[in-house]
Amino acid sequence: MKCAKCNENLKKADYKGIKLDYCDDCQGIWFDRDELRQVKDKEDEFLRWVDIDPWEDEAKFKISESSKSCPVCEMPLYTVKYDGFPVEIDLCNVCHGIWLDKGEFDKIIDYMKEKVEKEKLLGYLKDIGEEFVEIFVGPERISDEIADFLVVMKLFEYRLLSKMPAISQIIARLPG
Ligand SMILES: [Zn+2]
Ligand SMILES: [Zn+2]
């Protein structure tokens, strides 16, 4: 597979059981749909109630054709911007893989952690009462788990891929 950006051969990495393709040159990362699916089966109990949606308002998507191309399909990727989300994501409208440039993944993790902790997690914990928090090993422990790569990837996958139908519709309406 070739890098979406600089056309170098991508290298494979195994990160906690998830295979990633990355570019040694520009340090971009490719997540293909199947790789993201592997995340789905992990940490399920924990995440069932984590209700954040960074892309809630589909009208806020701004999508344009990217100069990068899909490492798998070799079709142009689409750049997805969303008001308030810190990163522009490049995705493939055919295979639904996602390309992240250097540093973008870290920004996504920070963003998701902040959202979960400040808005939803705290609200949720307040709703269900303190007993649950104690049973569930305490809020510090929960924060640590949310920081975990797999959990963040899973949230990211759930929320973004659930928007794919809307994103594909917008792409279908693009001129050209
Ligand atoms: Zn590259
Ligand atoms: Zn593709």
mmCIF file of C-alpha atoms and ligand atoms in Angstrom:
data_model
loop_
_atom_site.group_PDB
_atom_site.id
_atom_site.type_symbol
_atom_site.label_atom_id
_atom_site.label_comp_id
_atom_site.label_asym_id
_atom_site.label_seq_id
_atom_site.Cartn_x
_atom_site.Cartn_y
_atom_site.Cartn_z
ATOM 1 C CA MET A 1 0.000 0.000 0.000
ATOM 2 C CA LYS A 2 1.173 3.480 -0.845
ATOM 3 C CA CYS A 3 1.035 6.487 1.471
ATOM 4 C CA ALA A 4 -2.033 8.656 0.808
ATOM 5 C CA LYS A 5 0.145 11.719 0.876
ATOM 6 C CA CYS A 6 3.684 11.079 -0.325
ATOM 7 C CA ASN A 7 3.297 7.784 -2.175
ATOM 8 C CA GLU A 8 5.952 5.943 -0.152
ATOM 9 C CA ASN A 9 5.234 2.316 0.737
ATOM 10 C CA LEU A 10 3.340 2.106 4.002
ATOM 11 C CA LYS A 11 4.757 0.031 6.837
ATOM 12 C CA LYS A 12 2.742 -2.180 9.140
ATOM 13 C CA ALA A 13 2.582 -1.772 12.877
ATOM 14 C CA ASP A 14 0.725 -3.722 15.501
ATOM 15 C CA TYR A 15 -0.643 -1.520 18.227
ATOM 16 C CA LYS A 16 -2.284 -3.484 21.023
ATOM 17 C CA GLY A 17 -3.558 -6.046 18.595
ATOM 18 C CA ILE A 18 -4.722 -3.592 15.964
ATOM 19 C CA LYS A 19 -2.803 -3.566 12.740
ATOM 20 C CA LEU A 20 -2.062 -0.133 11.397
ATOM 21 C CA ASP A 21 -0.370 1.026 8.251
ATOM 22 C CA TYR A 22 1.816 4.037 8.634
ATOM 23 C CA CYS A 23 4.205 6.101 6.574
ATOM 24 C CA ASP A 24 7.744 6.339 7.829
ATOM 25 C CA ASP A 25 8.261 9.482 5.821
ATOM 26 C CA CYS A 26 5.344 11.750 6.716
ATOM 27 C CA GLN A 27 4.121 9.747 9.754
ATOM 28 C CA GLY A 28 0.560 9.595 8.577
ATOM 29 C CA ILE A 29 -1.567 6.621 9.687
ATOM 30 C CA TRP A 30 -4.074 4.610 7.694
ATOM 31 C CA PHE A 31 -6.913 2.825 9.482
ATOM 32 C CA ASP A 32 -8.851 0.556 7.283
ATOM 33 C CA ARG A 33 -12.370 -0.375 8.037
ATOM 34 C CA ASP A 34 -11.587 -3.953 9.012
ATOM 35 C CA GLU A 35 -8.879 -2.845 11.375
ATOM 36 C CA LEU A 36 -11.318 -0.542 13.078
ATOM 37 C CA ARG A 37 -13.822 -3.381 13.299
ATOM 38 C CA GLN A 38 -11.381 -5.337 15.421
ATOM 39 C CA VAL A 39 -11.581 -2.605 17.987
ATOM 40 C CA LYS A 40 -15.286 -3.001 18.215
ATOM 41 C CA ASP A 41 -15.283 -6.258 20.124
ATOM 42 C CA LYS A 42 -13.099 -4.947 22.884
ATOM 43 C CA GLU A 43 -14.130 -2.933 25.928
ATOM 44 C CA ASP A 44 -17.768 -3.204 24.974
ATOM 45 C CA GLU A 45 -19.245 -3.287 28.448
ATOM 46 C CA PHE A 46 -17.404 -0.201 29.451
ATOM 47 C CA LEU A 47 -18.396 1.840 26.462
ATOM 48 C CA ARG A 48 -22.031 1.025 26.208
ATOM 49 C CA TRP A 49 -22.989 4.128 28.139
ATOM 50 C CA VAL A 50 -20.364 6.556 26.870
ATOM 51 C CA ASP A 51 -22.557 8.814 24.857
ATOM 52 C CA ILE A 52 -20.515 11.391 23.057
ATOM 53 C CA ASP A 53 -20.984 12.360 19.481
ATOM 54 C CA PRO A 54 -18.438 14.846 18.117
ATOM 55 C CA TRP A 55 -20.320 15.010 14.813
ATOM 56 C CA GLU A 56 -23.842 15.315 16.085
ATOM 57 C CA ASP A 57 -25.061 18.002 13.704
ATOM 58 C CA GLU A 58 -24.675 16.634 10.199
ATOM 59 C CA ALA A 59 -25.313 20.099 8.740
ATOM 60 C CA LYS A 60 -21.917 21.173 10.115
ATOM 61 C CA PHE A 61 -19.931 18.838 7.886
ATOM 62 C CA LYS A 62 -17.832 20.511 5.215
ATOM 63 C CA ILE A 63 -16.492 18.024 2.721
ATOM 64 C CA SER A 64 -14.156 18.518 -0.199
ATOM 65 C CA GLU A 65 -12.057 16.345 -2.449
ATOM 66 C CA SER A 66 -8.585 15.827 -1.027
ATOM 67 C CA SER A 67 -5.303 15.814 -2.920
ATOM 68 C CA LYS A 68 -4.507 12.523 -1.153
ATOM 69 C CA SER A 69 -5.565 9.147 -2.459
ATOM 70 C CA CYS A 70 -6.765 5.981 -0.795
ATOM 71 C CA PRO A 71 -3.904 3.511 -0.159
ATOM 72 C CA VAL A 72 -6.325 0.651 -0.844
ATOM 73 C CA CYS A 73 -8.600 1.824 -3.670
ATOM 74 C CA GLU A 74 -6.295 4.502 -5.101
ATOM 75 C CA MET A 75 -9.335 6.785 -5.409
ATOM 76 C CA PRO A 76 -9.224 10.375 -4.161
ATOM 77 C CA LEU A 77 -9.913 10.769 -0.470
ATOM 78 C CA TYR A 78 -12.386 13.315 0.854
ATOM 79 C CA THR A 79 -11.469 15.819 3.518
ATOM 80 C CA VAL A 80 -14.100 16.041 6.217
ATOM 81 C CA LYS A 81 -14.180 19.176 8.358
ATOM 82 C CA TYR A 82 -16.576 19.798 11.180
ATOM 83 C CA ASP A 83 -17.049 22.962 13.228
ATOM 84 C CA GLY A 84 -15.503 22.435 16.632
ATOM 85 C CA PHE A 85 -13.639 19.243 15.804
ATOM 86 C CA PRO A 86 -9.877 19.840 15.926
ATOM 87 C CA VAL A 87 -8.826 17.684 13.004
ATOM 88 C CA GLU A 88 -9.623 17.389 9.309
ATOM 89 C CA ILE A 89 -10.098 13.731 8.558
ATOM 90 C CA ASP A 90 -9.421 12.272 5.128
ATOM 91 C CA LEU A 91 -11.621 9.333 4.332
ATOM 92 C CA CYS A 92 -12.356 7.018 1.458
ATOM 93 C CA ASN A 93 -15.902 6.994 0.226
ATOM 94 C CA VAL A 94 -15.428 3.509 -1.226
ATOM 95 C CA CYS A 95 -13.755 1.415 1.485
ATOM 96 C CA HIS A 96 -14.429 3.828 4.392
ATOM 97 C CA GLY A 97 -10.835 3.773 5.554
ATOM 98 C CA ILE A 98 -9.495 6.829 7.351
ATOM 99 C CA TRP A 99 -6.244 8.686 6.866
ATOM 100 C CA LEU A 100 -4.779 10.799 9.650
ATOM 101 C CA ASP A 101 -1.802 13.073 9.135
ATOM 102 C CA LYS A 102 1.006 13.310 11.653
ATOM 103 C CA GLY A 103 -0.219 14.528 15.036
ATOM 104 C CA GLU A 104 -3.900 14.300 14.180
ATOM 105 C CA PHE A 105 -4.464 11.112 16.110
ATOM 106 C CA ASP A 106 -3.073 12.698 19.283
ATOM 107 C CA LYS A 107 -5.389 15.656 18.828
ATOM 108 C CA ILE A 108 -8.361 13.338 18.460
ATOM 109 C CA ILE A 109 -7.428 11.487 21.636
ATOM 110 C CA ASP A 110 -7.115 14.745 23.566
ATOM 111 C CA TYR A 111 -10.407 15.976 22.220
ATOM 112 C CA MET A 112 -12.290 12.785 23.002
ATOM 113 C CA LYS A 113 -10.849 12.564 26.510
ATOM 114 C CA GLU A 114 -11.763 16.126 27.232
ATOM 115 C CA LYS A 115 -15.292 15.709 25.932
ATOM 116 C CA VAL A 116 -15.921 12.482 27.740
ATOM 117 C CA GLU A 117 -14.544 13.675 31.038
ATOM 118 C CA LYS A 118 -15.971 17.129 31.171
ATOM 119 C CA GLU A 119 -19.365 16.817 29.606
ATOM 120 C CA LYS A 120 -20.716 13.329 29.394
ATOM 121 C CA LEU A 121 -18.788 11.229 31.837
ATOM 122 C CA LEU A 122 -19.322 13.600 34.738
ATOM 123 C CA GLY A 123 -22.963 14.053 33.842
ATOM 124 C CA TYR A 124 -23.427 10.352 33.625
ATOM 125 C CA LEU A 125 -21.727 9.672 36.925
ATOM 126 C CA LYS A 126 -23.901 12.289 38.574
ATOM 127 C CA ASP A 127 -27.016 10.692 37.158
ATOM 128 C CA ILE A 128 -26.304 7.206 38.350
ATOM 129 C CA GLY A 129 -25.097 8.189 41.807
ATOM 130 C CA GLU A 130 -22.037 7.607 43.879
ATOM 131 C CA GLU A 131 -22.574 3.938 44.672
ATOM 132 C CA PHE A 132 -22.075 3.056 41.082
ATOM 133 C CA VAL A 133 -18.864 5.041 40.935
ATOM 134 C CA GLU A 134 -17.487 3.131 43.920
ATOM 135 C CA ILE A 135 -18.535 -0.198 42.529
ATOM 136 C CA PHE A 136 -17.055 0.742 39.216
ATOM 137 C CA VAL A 137 -13.632 1.336 40.791
ATOM 138 C CA GLY A 138 -13.711 5.117 41.106
ATOM 139 C CA PRO A 139 -13.554 8.036 38.715
ATOM 140 C CA GLU A 140 -9.744 8.157 38.456
ATOM 141 C CA ARG A 141 -9.669 4.623 37.193
ATOM 142 C CA ILE A 142 -12.383 5.403 34.683
ATOM 143 C CA SER A 143 -10.423 8.347 33.335
ATOM 144 C CA ASP A 144 -7.390 6.160 32.914
ATOM 145 C CA GLU A 145 -9.344 3.657 30.927
ATOM 146 C CA ILE A 146 -10.778 6.290 28.688
ATOM 147 C CA ALA A 147 -7.257 7.396 27.923
ATOM 148 C CA ASP A 148 -6.621 3.968 26.538
ATOM 149 C CA PHE A 149 -6.003 3.784 22.859
ATOM 150 C CA LEU A 150 -8.537 1.085 22.145
ATOM 151 C CA VAL A 151 -11.312 2.862 23.898
ATOM 152 C CA VAL A 152 -10.685 6.114 22.094
ATOM 153 C CA MET A 153 -10.428 4.369 18.754
ATOM 154 C CA LYS A 154 -13.662 2.615 19.375
ATOM 155 C CA LEU A 155 -15.507 5.772 20.231
ATOM 156 C CA PHE A 156 -14.036 7.427 17.198
ATOM 157 C CA GLU A 157 -15.066 4.538 14.998
ATOM 158 C CA TYR A 158 -18.594 4.297 16.359
ATOM 159 C CA ARG A 159 -19.268 7.936 15.957
ATOM 160 C CA LEU A 160 -17.582 8.602 12.635
ATOM 161 C CA LEU A 161 -18.683 5.484 10.826
ATOM 162 C CA SER A 162 -22.247 6.018 11.947
ATOM 163 C CA LYS A 163 -22.050 9.264 9.962
ATOM 164 C CA MET A 164 -20.869 7.589 6.777
ATOM 165 C CA PRO A 165 -24.316 7.532 5.132
ATOM 166 C CA ALA A 166 -24.682 11.277 5.671
ATOM 167 C CA ILE A 167 -21.104 11.909 4.545
ATOM 168 C CA SER A 168 -21.609 9.820 1.406
ATOM 169 C CA GLN A 169 -24.745 11.787 0.585
ATOM 170 C CA ILE A 170 -22.864 15.053 0.863
ATOM 171 C CA ILE A 171 -20.082 13.665 -1.342
ATOM 172 C CA ALA A 172 -22.658 12.571 -3.918
ATOM 173 C CA ARG A 173 -23.919 16.146 -4.132
ATOM 174 C CA LEU A 174 -20.452 17.679 -4.589
ATOM 175 C CA PRO A 175 -19.910 19.378 -7.940
ATOM 176 C CA GLY A 176 -17.671 17.638 -10.447
HETATM 177 ZN ZN ZN B 1 3.743 9.606 3.647
HETATM 178 ZN ZN ZN B 2 -10.528 3.200 -0.248
#
